């Protein structure tokens, strides 16, 4: 927001002096780069040089892929890349007057295997979309606006601007740490504890001013590519409904974004401004978009593990183990975390990829500095070879933890359970830890071994009727009639016309 106050020269200098000194100190310590903003064309301070932003993006990209996984559909991914490159060509980074370092930067666009409605960008040209996002869109024009929005974050170098603000905040002891945001359902209470620039950027929230600028850029890039940018409003209307469905909890894509109702209206206004300048915006491409997402999985993929009736099952790896009553489960590609309601008892299950046997999986953990082993030895679980140790460790704040470490060898993989709680409460959790570990066994139930994810089926309405009448009598687990109404951007009682394309669960 621009100030309308008048200041004398002396007043101006006194007000600017602290900021000038901070920038000077950051410059002297190598924490600031004076470079061009590709969008504004002006030179300003950033936390990193453009080359550093690219390297950071590369580093974090590897973590993203390892943590969340790529959706296995090369044809759909190629389609996303093709459309994204089309939008990128209209951005400030590809204009003839842009410096070569921007014009020559290669972008990476990825489709993540997550049902969360989300899209985000990392510095240096790394942009991500989830299958959950695609399932809530109806045409290419809507996707084009979101693609443009994320490219806008990269072009305006928003992450580098926010990191500079964070560094200044630390120097003047304001703020102290980056405010965490939820990313794919994983919360970061204190991002600075994660360590490393990559982890900080991964959870860095953009300011609302940055989000509004990216909205403007998203509409501009989509409109100049010929897409009907006003279609973005229908997508934001769906986000409003998702928010209401989740009891006011805003989906991840909107966690730091302006109010979706305001954004819905702004899409129309911004789109009309570009029409007034001669950009017709005739492309919607609903048919092609629907054809590309036909058969795409929706909801959680049970092949990656799921909980049912107090048991965690993993069909692809053919194992199962119990979940203690009242415990919560967070299933991620590289680990499964379970914890009780007080979050004092925690169980972390991982593949010990660097271990060749169960004992090595345990020894790798207990060999770390600060770990004291109380007891250890062979501990098989049924016919599954295993090794177990009981150890203690102290946290940075001095809290003593007691840990049950269990290694297991199963179907060619080596697994490790880390079960821990404050030492003073370990006895109250010991039986739950033992239940988890001792309940590990080979999955043999064929109905679970063969389970498949729910997939979309694109159908063309052959009659006129309310949307609800097109839904099957029995919906897949985890879905409601309203879920599919939101996904289709219609109301349950809204009249569907003959020939209208619908996204329904595949039988």
One Martini backbone bead per residue (centre of mass of N, CA, C, O) as a GRO file, in nm:
protein
  507
    1UNK     BB    1   0.094   0.037   0.025
    2UNK     BB    2   0.062   0.364  -0.034
    3UNK     BB    3   0.177   0.659   0.081
    4UNK     BB    4   0.032   1.003   0.157
    5UNK     BB    5   0.259   1.115   0.310
    6UNK     BB    6   0.439   1.393   0.414
    7UNK     BB    7   0.796   1.445   0.392
    8UNK     BB    8   1.077   1.536   0.490
    9UNK     BB    9   1.396   1.481   0.435
   10UNK     BB   10   1.469   1.409   0.732
   11UNK     BB   11   1.233   1.219   0.779
   12UNK     BB   12   1.297   1.025   0.553
   13UNK     BB   13   1.577   0.938   0.652
   14UNK     BB   14   1.493   0.839   0.932
   15UNK     BB   15   1.294   0.620   0.815
   16UNK     BB   16   1.523   0.475   0.624
   17UNK     BB   17   1.780   0.405   0.785
   18UNK     BB   18   1.724   0.119   0.894
   19UNK     BB   19   1.689  -0.012   0.612
   20UNK     BB   20   1.962   0.066   0.497
   21UNK     BB   21   2.132  -0.081   0.712
   22UNK     BB   22   2.019  -0.362   0.661
   23UNK     BB   23   2.102  -0.387   0.366
   24UNK     BB   24   2.402  -0.342   0.422
   25UNK     BB   25   2.440  -0.587   0.608
   26UNK     BB   26   2.343  -0.799   0.404
   27UNK     BB   27   2.552  -0.734   0.189
   28UNK     BB   28   2.809  -0.786   0.367
   29UNK     BB   29   2.695  -1.098   0.429
   30UNK     BB   30   2.556  -1.214   0.156
   31UNK     BB   31   2.210  -1.172   0.185
   32UNK     BB   32   2.212  -1.001  -0.092
   33UNK     BB   33   2.049  -0.911  -0.410
   34UNK     BB   34   2.097  -0.694  -0.688
   35UNK     BB   35   1.816  -0.717  -0.903
   36UNK     BB   36   1.596  -0.808  -1.138
   37UNK     BB   37   1.259  -0.761  -1.208
   38UNK     BB   38   1.086  -0.904  -1.464
   39UNK     BB   39   0.814  -0.749  -1.430
   40UNK     BB   40   0.912  -0.442  -1.364
   41UNK     BB   41   1.239  -0.392  -1.436
   42UNK     BB   42   1.358  -0.352  -1.165
   43UNK     BB   43   1.582  -0.284  -0.909
   44UNK     BB   44   1.639  -0.513  -0.635
   45UNK     BB   45   1.606  -0.689  -0.344
   46UNK     BB   46   1.738  -1.014  -0.277
   47UNK     BB   47   1.828  -1.317  -0.139
   48UNK     BB   48   1.890  -1.405  -0.444
   49UNK     BB   49   2.008  -1.515  -0.709
   50UNK     BB   50   1.910  -1.659  -0.992
   51UNK     BB   51   2.106  -1.899  -0.973
   52UNK     BB   52   2.022  -1.976  -0.684
   53UNK     BB   53   1.725  -2.031  -0.742
   54UNK     BB   54   1.772  -2.267  -0.932
   55UNK     BB   55   1.924  -2.448  -0.729
   56UNK     BB   56   1.704  -2.462  -0.518
   57UNK     BB   57   1.492  -2.588  -0.700
   58UNK     BB   58   1.649  -2.849  -0.754
   59UNK     BB   59   1.670  -2.946  -0.463
   60UNK     BB   60   1.362  -2.945  -0.393
   61UNK     BB   61   1.260  -3.126  -0.619
   62UNK     BB   62   1.379  -3.389  -0.506
   63UNK     BB   63   1.206  -3.380  -0.247
   64UNK     BB   64   0.927  -3.377  -0.371
   65UNK     BB   65   0.943  -3.644  -0.527
   66UNK     BB   66   1.014  -3.821  -0.277
   67UNK     BB   67   0.761  -3.734  -0.096
   68UNK     BB   68   0.499  -3.742  -0.325
   69UNK     BB   69   0.514  -3.804  -0.613
   70UNK     BB   70   0.439  -3.923  -0.933
   71UNK     BB   71   0.208  -3.935  -1.165
   72UNK     BB   72   0.128  -4.228  -1.356
   73UNK     BB   73   0.101  -4.025  -1.657
   74UNK     BB   74   0.259  -3.933  -1.931
   75UNK     BB   75   0.033  -3.803  -2.104
   76UNK     BB   76  -0.067  -3.597  -1.891
   77UNK     BB   77   0.206  -3.464  -1.837
   78UNK     BB   78   0.256  -3.369  -2.129
   79UNK     BB   79   0.007  -3.186  -2.136
   80UNK     BB   80   0.094  -2.995  -1.908
   81UNK     BB   81   0.355  -2.901  -2.042
   82UNK     BB   82   0.236  -2.787  -2.302
   83UNK     BB   83   0.052  -2.576  -2.166
   84UNK     BB   84   0.270  -2.433  -1.995
   85UNK     BB   85   0.450  -2.337  -2.231
   86UNK     BB   86   0.233  -2.156  -2.355
   87UNK     BB   87   0.218  -1.964  -2.109
   88UNK     BB   88   0.519  -1.896  -2.074
   89UNK     BB   89   0.546  -1.741  -2.353
   90UNK     BB   90   0.375  -1.485  -2.207
   91UNK     BB   91   0.587  -1.409  -2.023
   92UNK     BB   92   0.840  -1.212  -1.889
   93UNK     BB   93   1.063  -1.449  -1.945
   94UNK     BB   94   0.993  -1.443  -2.288
   95UNK     BB   95   1.072  -1.167  -2.367
   96UNK     BB   96   1.275  -0.987  -2.572
   97UNK     BB   97   1.364  -0.779  -2.320
   98UNK     BB   98   1.470  -1.006  -2.167
   99UNK     BB   99   1.703  -1.135  -2.012
  100UNK     BB  100   1.879  -1.420  -2.078
  101UNK     BB  101   1.852  -1.561  -1.794
  102UNK     BB  102   1.540  -1.581  -1.831
  103UNK     BB  103   1.493  -1.695  -2.122
  104UNK     BB  104   1.694  -1.962  -2.054
  105UNK     BB  105   1.508  -2.079  -1.850
  106UNK     BB  106   1.423  -2.384  -1.738
  107UNK     BB  107   1.129  -2.555  -1.702
  108UNK     BB  108   0.936  -2.740  -1.446
  109UNK     BB  109   0.666  -2.976  -1.483
  110UNK     BB  110   0.444  -3.127  -1.237
  111UNK     BB  111   0.265  -3.431  -1.143
  112UNK     BB  112   0.106  -3.510  -0.853
  113UNK     BB  113   0.022  -3.775  -0.615
  114UNK     BB  114  -0.254  -3.589  -0.524
  115UNK     BB  115  -0.579  -3.502  -0.380
  116UNK     BB  116  -0.499  -3.229  -0.331
  117UNK     BB  117  -0.580  -2.895  -0.378
  118UNK     BB  118  -0.292  -2.806  -0.576
  119UNK     BB  119  -0.045  -2.535  -0.620
  120UNK     BB  120   0.311  -2.473  -0.694
  121UNK     BB  121   0.617  -2.276  -0.652
  122UNK     BB  122   0.957  -2.252  -0.729
  123UNK     BB  123   1.243  -2.147  -0.767
  124UNK     BB  124   1.363  -2.143  -1.106
  125UNK     BB  125   1.113  -2.321  -1.249
  126UNK     BB  126   0.913  -2.486  -1.036
  127UNK     BB  127   0.610  -2.671  -1.109
  128UNK     BB  128   0.298  -2.772  -0.938
  129UNK     BB  129   0.055  -3.039  -0.970
  130UNK     BB  130  -0.248  -3.191  -0.894
  131UNK     BB  131  -0.495  -3.419  -0.937
  132UNK     BB  132  -0.695  -3.268  -0.755
  133UNK     BB  133  -0.702  -3.014  -0.927
  134UNK     BB  134  -0.801  -3.135  -1.198
  135UNK     BB  135  -1.076  -3.257  -1.085
  136UNK     BB  136  -1.178  -2.930  -1.037
  137UNK     BB  137  -1.184  -2.905  -1.349
  138UNK     BB  138  -1.331  -2.819  -1.693
  139UNK     BB  139  -1.078  -2.668  -1.834
  140UNK     BB  140  -0.810  -2.508  -1.978
  141UNK     BB  141  -0.862  -2.219  -1.880
  142UNK     BB  142  -0.842  -2.275  -1.578
  143UNK     BB  143  -0.555  -2.392  -1.587
  144UNK     BB  144  -0.413  -2.148  -1.717
  145UNK     BB  145  -0.444  -1.954  -1.476
  146UNK     BB  146  -0.282  -2.126  -1.271
  147UNK     BB  147  -0.025  -2.141  -1.429
  148UNK     BB  148   0.018  -1.834  -1.442
  149UNK     BB  149   0.032  -1.790  -1.139
  150UNK     BB  150   0.291  -1.962  -1.086
  151UNK     BB  151   0.473  -1.816  -1.288
  152UNK     BB  152   0.444  -1.542  -1.146
  153UNK     BB  153   0.608  -1.614  -0.895
  154UNK     BB  154   0.872  -1.656  -1.050
  155UNK     BB  155   0.893  -1.388  -1.209
  156UNK     BB  156   0.867  -1.205  -0.932
  157UNK     BB  157   1.031  -1.340  -0.700
  158UNK     BB  158   0.879  -1.402  -0.425
  159UNK     BB  159   1.056  -1.591  -0.252
  160UNK     BB  160   1.302  -1.398  -0.238
  161UNK     BB  161   1.150  -1.170  -0.100
  162UNK     BB  162   1.057  -1.329   0.155
  163UNK     BB  163   1.340  -1.410   0.250
  164UNK     BB  164   1.440  -1.124   0.298
  165UNK     BB  165   1.230  -1.053   0.511
  166UNK     BB  166   1.320  -1.275   0.705
  167UNK     BB  167   1.610  -1.180   0.750
  168UNK     BB  168   1.534  -0.906   0.863
  169UNK     BB  169   1.362  -1.012   1.097
  170UNK     BB  170   1.599  -1.152   1.239
  171UNK     BB  171   1.789  -0.902   1.281
  172UNK     BB  172   1.537  -0.749   1.451
  173UNK     BB  173   1.369  -0.963   1.610
  174UNK     BB  174   1.132  -1.033   1.401
  175UNK     BB  175   0.936  -1.324   1.428
  176UNK     BB  176   1.197  -1.555   1.393
  177UNK     BB  177   0.989  -1.727   1.201
  178UNK     BB  178   0.842  -1.904   0.981
  179UNK     BB  179   0.530  -1.942   0.884
  180UNK     BB  180   0.343  -2.203   0.873
  181UNK     BB  181   0.221  -2.443   0.635
  182UNK     BB  182   0.020  -2.638   0.454
  183UNK     BB  183   0.142  -2.948   0.289
  184UNK     BB  184  -0.028  -3.210   0.217
  185UNK     BB  185  -0.106  -3.221   0.544
  186UNK     BB  186   0.174  -3.103   0.648
  187UNK     BB  187   0.289  -2.972   0.941
  188UNK     BB  188   0.474  -2.665   1.039
  189UNK     BB  189   0.547  -2.522   1.334
  190UNK     BB  190   0.882  -2.490   1.279
  191UNK     BB  191   1.074  -2.432   1.016
  192UNK     BB  192   1.361  -2.373   1.135
  193UNK     BB  193   1.396  -2.674   1.241
  194UNK     BB  194   1.454  -2.813   0.963
  195UNK     BB  195   1.652  -2.687   0.793
  196UNK     BB  196   1.735  -2.511   0.544
  197UNK     BB  197   1.643  -2.351   0.261
  198UNK     BB  198   1.454  -2.558   0.134
  199UNK     BB  199   1.256  -2.593   0.373
  200UNK     BB  200   1.169  -2.299   0.390
  201UNK     BB  201   1.055  -2.270   0.100
  202UNK     BB  202   0.845  -2.499   0.107
  203UNK     BB  203   0.676  -2.323   0.355
  204UNK     BB  204   0.641  -2.057   0.214
  205UNK     BB  205   0.454  -1.776   0.238
  206UNK     BB  206   0.269  -1.568   0.070
  207UNK     BB  207   0.158  -1.279   0.018
  208UNK     BB  208  -0.124  -1.115  -0.077
  209UNK     BB  209   0.014  -0.935  -0.282
  210UNK     BB  210   0.142  -1.166  -0.438
  211UNK     BB  211  -0.121  -1.309  -0.509
  212UNK     BB  212  -0.247  -1.078  -0.669
  213UNK     BB  213  -0.025  -1.058  -0.877
  214UNK     BB  214  -0.056  -1.352  -0.980
  215UNK     BB  215  -0.341  -1.320  -1.075
  216UNK     BB  216  -0.281  -1.106  -1.288
  217UNK     BB  217  -0.073  -1.277  -1.443
  218UNK     BB  218  -0.251  -1.522  -1.505
  219UNK     BB  219  -0.452  -1.368  -1.680
  220UNK     BB  220  -0.255  -1.247  -1.881
  221UNK     BB  221  -0.126  -1.508  -1.993
  222UNK     BB  222  -0.390  -1.649  -2.076
  223UNK     BB  223  -0.505  -1.426  -2.261
  224UNK     BB  224  -0.253  -1.411  -2.459
  225UNK     BB  225  -0.313  -1.728  -2.531
  226UNK     BB  226  -0.654  -1.724  -2.567
  227UNK     BB  227  -0.786  -1.756  -2.297
  228UNK     BB  228  -1.061  -1.778  -2.082
  229UNK     BB  229  -1.005  -1.619  -1.786
  230UNK     BB  230  -1.296  -1.612  -1.653
  231UNK     BB  231  -1.299  -1.922  -1.574
  232UNK     BB  232  -1.156  -1.892  -1.297
  233UNK     BB  233  -1.410  -1.832  -1.124
  234UNK     BB  234  -1.526  -2.124  -1.107
  235UNK     BB  235  -1.292  -2.240  -0.943
  236UNK     BB  236  -1.320  -2.046  -0.695
  237UNK     BB  237  -1.603  -2.141  -0.628
  238UNK     BB  238  -1.515  -2.429  -0.553
  239UNK     BB  239  -1.331  -2.345  -0.318
  240UNK     BB  240  -1.556  -2.236  -0.144
  241UNK     BB  241  -1.704  -2.509  -0.117
  242UNK     BB  242  -1.471  -2.663   0.009
  243UNK     BB  243  -1.455  -2.490   0.260
  244UNK     BB  244  -1.743  -2.555   0.360
  245UNK     BB  245  -1.707  -2.868   0.366
  246UNK     BB  246  -1.454  -2.817   0.582
  247UNK     BB  247  -1.557  -2.603   0.795
  248UNK     BB  248  -1.359  -2.356   0.678
  249UNK     BB  249  -1.134  -2.508   0.566
  250UNK     BB  250  -0.872  -2.432   0.376
  251UNK     BB  251  -0.732  -2.511   0.115
  252UNK     BB  252  -0.407  -2.524   0.035
  253UNK     BB  253  -0.417  -2.324  -0.213
  254UNK     BB  254  -0.551  -2.096   0.016
  255UNK     BB  255  -0.381  -2.046   0.286
  256UNK     BB  256  -0.257  -1.740   0.164
  257UNK     BB  257  -0.506  -1.633   0.025
  258UNK     BB  258  -0.737  -1.468  -0.091
  259UNK     BB  259  -1.051  -1.430  -0.117
  260UNK     BB  260  -1.243  -1.617  -0.331
  261UNK     BB  261  -1.467  -1.410  -0.391
  262UNK     BB  262  -1.278  -1.187  -0.493
  263UNK     BB  263  -1.142  -1.359  -0.714
  264UNK     BB  264  -1.386  -1.421  -0.883
  265UNK     BB  265  -1.434  -1.123  -0.966
  266UNK     BB  266  -1.145  -1.052  -1.072
  267UNK     BB  267  -1.146  -1.235  -1.319
  268UNK     BB  268  -1.350  -1.069  -1.481
  269UNK     BB  269  -1.212  -0.794  -1.475
  270UNK     BB  270  -0.933  -0.875  -1.593
  271UNK     BB  271  -1.037  -1.005  -1.852
  272UNK     BB  272  -1.180  -0.750  -1.966
  273UNK     BB  273  -0.927  -0.575  -1.993
  274UNK     BB  274  -0.804  -0.757  -2.221
  275UNK     BB  275  -1.038  -0.729  -2.419
  276UNK     BB  276  -1.011  -0.417  -2.447
  277UNK     BB  277  -0.710  -0.480  -2.585
  278UNK     BB  278  -0.782  -0.741  -2.799
  279UNK     BB  279  -0.829  -1.005  -2.630
  280UNK     BB  280  -1.054  -1.258  -2.693
  281UNK     BB  281  -1.072  -1.533  -2.549
  282UNK     BB  282  -1.178  -1.841  -2.689
  283UNK     BB  283  -1.039  -2.053  -2.510
  284UNK     BB  284  -1.133  -2.376  -2.345
  285UNK     BB  285  -1.117  -2.687  -2.398
  286UNK     BB  286  -1.304  -2.915  -2.272
  287UNK     BB  287  -1.276  -3.180  -2.429
  288UNK     BB  288  -0.972  -3.224  -2.401
  289UNK     BB  289  -0.956  -3.220  -2.096
  290UNK     BB  290  -1.152  -3.454  -2.038
  291UNK     BB  291  -0.992  -3.668  -2.195
  292UNK     BB  292  -0.731  -3.649  -2.013
  293UNK     BB  293  -0.891  -3.722  -1.725
  294UNK     BB  294  -0.979  -3.983  -1.815
  295UNK     BB  295  -0.911  -4.218  -1.555
  296UNK     BB  296  -0.838  -4.064  -1.322
  297UNK     BB  297  -0.745  -4.051  -1.011
  298UNK     BB  298  -0.925  -4.037  -0.697
  299UNK     BB  299  -0.826  -3.973  -0.421
  300UNK     BB  300  -0.704  -4.204  -0.244
  301UNK     BB  301  -0.444  -4.439  -0.284
  302UNK     BB  302  -0.453  -4.766  -0.177
  303UNK     BB  303  -0.176  -4.867  -0.290
  304UNK     BB  304  -0.024  -4.666  -0.065
  305UNK     BB  305  -0.223  -4.696   0.161
  306UNK     BB  306  -0.450  -4.791   0.439
  307UNK     BB  307  -0.733  -4.751   0.656
  308UNK     BB  308  -0.903  -5.036   0.827
  309UNK     BB  309  -1.029  -5.134   1.107
  310UNK     BB  310  -0.741  -5.080   1.265
  311UNK     BB  311  -0.570  -5.105   0.983
  312UNK     BB  312  -0.270  -5.113   0.804
  313UNK     BB  313  -0.246  -5.110   0.449
  314UNK     BB  314  -0.019  -5.259   0.182
  315UNK     BB  315  -0.055  -5.383  -0.124
  316UNK     BB  316   0.221  -5.351  -0.276
  317UNK     BB  317   0.392  -5.467  -0.003
  318UNK     BB  318   0.235  -5.682   0.164
  319UNK     BB  319   0.122  -5.536   0.441
  320UNK     BB  320   0.046  -5.528   0.803
  321UNK     BB  321  -0.087  -5.315   1.078
  322UNK     BB  322  -0.177  -5.184   1.368
  323UNK     BB  323  -0.406  -4.940   1.511
  324UNK     BB  324  -0.448  -4.774   1.767
  325UNK     BB  325  -0.680  -4.661   1.956
  326UNK     BB  326  -0.711  -4.314   1.865
  327UNK     BB  327  -0.518  -4.298   1.635
  328UNK     BB  328  -0.323  -4.132   1.405
  329UNK     BB  329  -0.274  -4.097   1.038
  330UNK     BB  330   0.024  -4.048   0.827
  331UNK     BB  331   0.049  -4.094   0.477
  332UNK     BB  332   0.357  -4.131   0.312
  333UNK     BB  333   0.580  -4.224   0.076
  334UNK     BB  334   0.832  -4.246   0.317
  335UNK     BB  335   0.600  -4.257   0.550
  336UNK     BB  336   0.451  -4.360   0.869
  337UNK     BB  337   0.243  -4.175   1.093
  338UNK     BB  338   0.176  -4.219   1.445
  339UNK     BB  339  -0.069  -4.082   1.689
  340UNK     BB  340  -0.190  -3.960   1.955
  341UNK     BB  341  -0.391  -3.718   2.089
  342UNK     BB  342  -0.130  -3.594   2.257
  343UNK     BB  343   0.145  -3.643   2.104
  344UNK     BB  344   0.339  -3.858   2.282
  345UNK     BB  345   0.283  -4.095   2.091
  346UNK     BB  346   0.517  -4.235   1.845
  347UNK     BB  347   0.507  -4.368   1.499
  348UNK     BB  348   0.771  -4.466   1.266
  349UNK     BB  349   0.756  -4.577   0.926
  350UNK     BB  350   1.021  -4.734   0.730
  351UNK     BB  351   1.252  -4.761   0.483
  352UNK     BB  352   1.576  -4.916   0.507
  353UNK     BB  353   1.764  -4.860   0.237
  354UNK     BB  354   2.072  -4.887   0.380
  355UNK     BB  355   1.983  -5.170   0.468
  356UNK     BB  356   2.035  -5.538   0.480
  357UNK     BB  357   1.915  -5.554   0.779
  358UNK     BB  358   1.768  -5.536   1.084
  359UNK     BB  359   2.017  -5.460   1.253
  360UNK     BB  360   2.116  -5.226   1.078
  361UNK     BB  361   1.863  -5.048   1.112
  362UNK     BB  362   1.919  -5.006   1.417
  363UNK     BB  363   2.222  -4.921   1.426
  364UNK     BB  364   2.195  -4.659   1.259
  365UNK     BB  365   2.040  -4.517   1.489
  366UNK     BB  366   2.207  -4.587   1.758
  367UNK     BB  367   2.486  -4.453   1.632
  368UNK     BB  368   2.408  -4.191   1.723
  369UNK     BB  369   2.436  -3.913   1.870
  370UNK     BB  370   2.269  -3.936   2.191
  371UNK     BB  371   2.243  -4.250   2.198
  372UNK     BB  372   2.111  -4.485   2.442
  373UNK     BB  373   2.153  -4.819   2.509
  374UNK     BB  374   1.980  -5.065   2.700
  375UNK     BB  375   1.877  -5.272   2.468
  376UNK     BB  376   1.945  -5.577   2.263
  377UNK     BB  377   1.808  -5.789   1.992
  378UNK     BB  378   1.658  -6.049   1.883
  379UNK     BB  379   1.320  -5.984   1.715
  380UNK     BB  380   1.083  -6.158   1.614
  381UNK     BB  381   0.785  -6.169   1.388
  382UNK     BB  382   0.732  -6.454   1.383
  383UNK     BB  383   0.865  -6.521   1.059
  384UNK     BB  384   0.994  -6.241   1.097
  385UNK     BB  385   1.278  -6.087   1.082
  386UNK     BB  386   1.443  -5.939   1.380
  387UNK     BB  387   1.527  -5.622   1.556
  388UNK     BB  388   1.587  -5.485   1.895
  389UNK     BB  389   1.567  -5.161   2.067
  390UNK     BB  390   1.642  -4.979   2.366
  391UNK     BB  391   1.626  -4.619   2.409
  392UNK     BB  392   1.786  -4.298   2.461
  393UNK     BB  393   1.703  -3.939   2.451
  394UNK     BB  394   1.772  -3.590   2.391
  395UNK     BB  395   1.649  -3.296   2.359
  396UNK     BB  396   1.703  -2.961   2.327
  397UNK     BB  397   1.508  -2.909   2.593
  398UNK     BB  398   1.573  -3.190   2.777
  399UNK     BB  399   1.400  -3.413   2.687
  400UNK     BB  400   1.333  -3.740   2.759
  401UNK     BB  401   1.360  -4.027   2.558
  402UNK     BB  402   1.189  -4.326   2.461
  403UNK     BB  403   1.294  -4.612   2.251
  404UNK     BB  404   1.159  -4.820   1.990
  405UNK     BB  405   1.358  -5.032   1.783
  406UNK     BB  406   1.252  -5.185   1.468
  407UNK     BB  407   1.357  -5.450   1.269
  408UNK     BB  408   1.261  -5.568   0.929
  409UNK     BB  409   1.213  -5.862   0.715
  410UNK     BB  410   1.035  -5.811   0.392
  411UNK     BB  411   1.018  -5.893   0.076
  412UNK     BB  412   1.324  -5.752   0.036
  413UNK     BB  413   1.281  -5.564   0.281
  414UNK     BB  414   1.372  -5.297   0.508
  415UNK     BB  415   1.246  -5.213   0.826
  416UNK     BB  416   1.140  -4.924   1.044
  417UNK     BB  417   1.072  -4.866   1.384
  418UNK     BB  418   0.974  -4.560   1.562
  419UNK     BB  419   0.914  -4.564   1.911
  420UNK     BB  420   0.794  -4.278   2.107
  421UNK     BB  421   0.850  -4.104   2.427
  422UNK     BB  422   0.844  -3.986   2.707
  423UNK     BB  423   0.999  -4.141   2.957
  424UNK     BB  424   0.771  -4.089   3.178
  425UNK     BB  425   0.549  -4.235   2.954
  426UNK     BB  426   0.631  -4.514   2.836
  427UNK     BB  427   0.461  -4.728   2.988
  428UNK     BB  428   0.181  -4.623   2.862
  429UNK     BB  429   0.301  -4.705   2.550
  430UNK     BB  430   0.424  -4.992   2.523
  431UNK     BB  431   0.175  -5.160   2.430
  432UNK     BB  432   0.129  -5.004   2.164
  433UNK     BB  433   0.405  -5.058   2.040
  434UNK     BB  434   0.381  -5.368   2.049
  435UNK     BB  435   0.127  -5.390   1.877
  436UNK     BB  436   0.244  -5.280   1.619
  437UNK     BB  437   0.496  -5.463   1.579
  438UNK     BB  438   0.363  -5.755   1.643
  439UNK     BB  439   0.138  -5.702   1.399
  440UNK     BB  440   0.325  -5.763   1.182
  441UNK     BB  441   0.232  -5.870   0.843
  442UNK     BB  442   0.130  -6.052   0.592
  443UNK     BB  443  -0.057  -5.991   0.314
  444UNK     BB  444  -0.353  -6.207   0.200
  445UNK     BB  445  -0.590  -6.040   0.115
  446UNK     BB  446  -0.725  -6.025  -0.197
  447UNK     BB  447  -0.917  -5.776  -0.176
  448UNK     BB  448  -0.671  -5.589  -0.099
  449UNK     BB  449  -0.447  -5.659  -0.307
  450UNK     BB  450  -0.667  -5.564  -0.553
  451UNK     BB  451  -0.701  -5.285  -0.496
  452UNK     BB  452  -0.841  -4.976  -0.629
  453UNK     BB  453  -0.875  -4.682  -0.747
  454UNK     BB  454  -1.056  -4.418  -0.804
  455UNK     BB  455  -1.220  -4.322  -1.112
  456UNK     BB  456  -1.273  -4.137  -1.379
  457UNK     BB  457  -1.574  -4.059  -1.572
  458UNK     BB  458  -1.655  -3.950  -1.889
  459UNK     BB  459  -1.975  -3.818  -1.957
  460UNK     BB  460  -2.266  -3.795  -2.165
  461UNK     BB  461  -2.552  -3.658  -2.156
  462UNK     BB  462  -2.882  -3.820  -2.250
  463UNK     BB  463  -3.025  -3.603  -2.063
  464UNK     BB  464  -3.259  -3.443  -1.856
  465UNK     BB  465  -3.136  -3.336  -1.526
  466UNK     BB  466  -3.036  -3.370  -1.230
  467UNK     BB  467  -2.733  -3.435  -1.113
  468UNK     BB  468  -2.808  -3.654  -0.897
  469UNK     BB  469  -2.927  -3.860  -1.122
  470UNK     BB  470  -2.619  -3.944  -1.227
  471UNK     BB  471  -2.563  -4.088  -0.979
  472UNK     BB  472  -2.481  -4.342  -0.810
  473UNK     BB  473  -2.606  -4.523  -0.549
  474UNK     BB  474  -2.295  -4.599  -0.499
  475UNK     BB  475  -2.034  -4.463  -0.347
  476UNK     BB  476  -1.730  -4.414  -0.288
  477UNK     BB  477  -1.513  -4.410  -0.058
  478UNK     BB  478  -1.501  -4.068   0.063
  479UNK     BB  479  -1.770  -3.992  -0.087
  480UNK     BB  480  -2.000  -3.750  -0.206
  481UNK     BB  481  -2.232  -3.586  -0.378
  482UNK     BB  482  -2.098  -3.308  -0.327
  483UNK     BB  483  -1.819  -3.376  -0.433
  484UNK     BB  484  -1.917  -3.405  -0.735
  485UNK     BB  485  -2.043  -3.130  -0.765
  486UNK     BB  486  -1.786  -2.967  -0.721
  487UNK     BB  487  -1.619  -3.106  -0.943
  488UNK     BB  488  -1.848  -2.995  -1.165
  489UNK     BB  489  -1.963  -2.710  -1.096
  490UNK     BB  490  -2.233  -2.790  -0.935
  491UNK     BB  491  -2.546  -2.858  -0.835
  492UNK     BB  492  -2.745  -3.108  -0.734
  493UNK     BB  493  -3.017  -2.952  -0.866
  494UNK     BB  494  -2.898  -2.909  -1.130
  495UNK     BB  495  -2.947  -2.876  -1.463
  496UNK     BB  496  -2.890  -3.112  -1.708
  497UNK     BB  497  -2.786  -3.130  -2.029
  498UNK     BB  498  -2.775  -3.242  -2.326
  499UNK     BB  499  -2.421  -3.310  -2.374
  500UNK     BB  500  -2.306  -3.291  -2.102
  501UNK     BB  501  -2.020  -3.302  -1.919
  502UNK     BB  502  -1.916  -3.560  -1.682
  503UNK     BB  503  -1.793  -3.636  -1.351
  504UNK     BB  504  -1.753  -3.977  -1.268
  505UNK     BB  505  -1.754  -4.273  -1.131
  506UNK     BB  506  -1.614  -4.559  -1.197
  507UNK     BB  507  -1.742  -4.885  -1.196
   0.00000   0.00000   0.00000
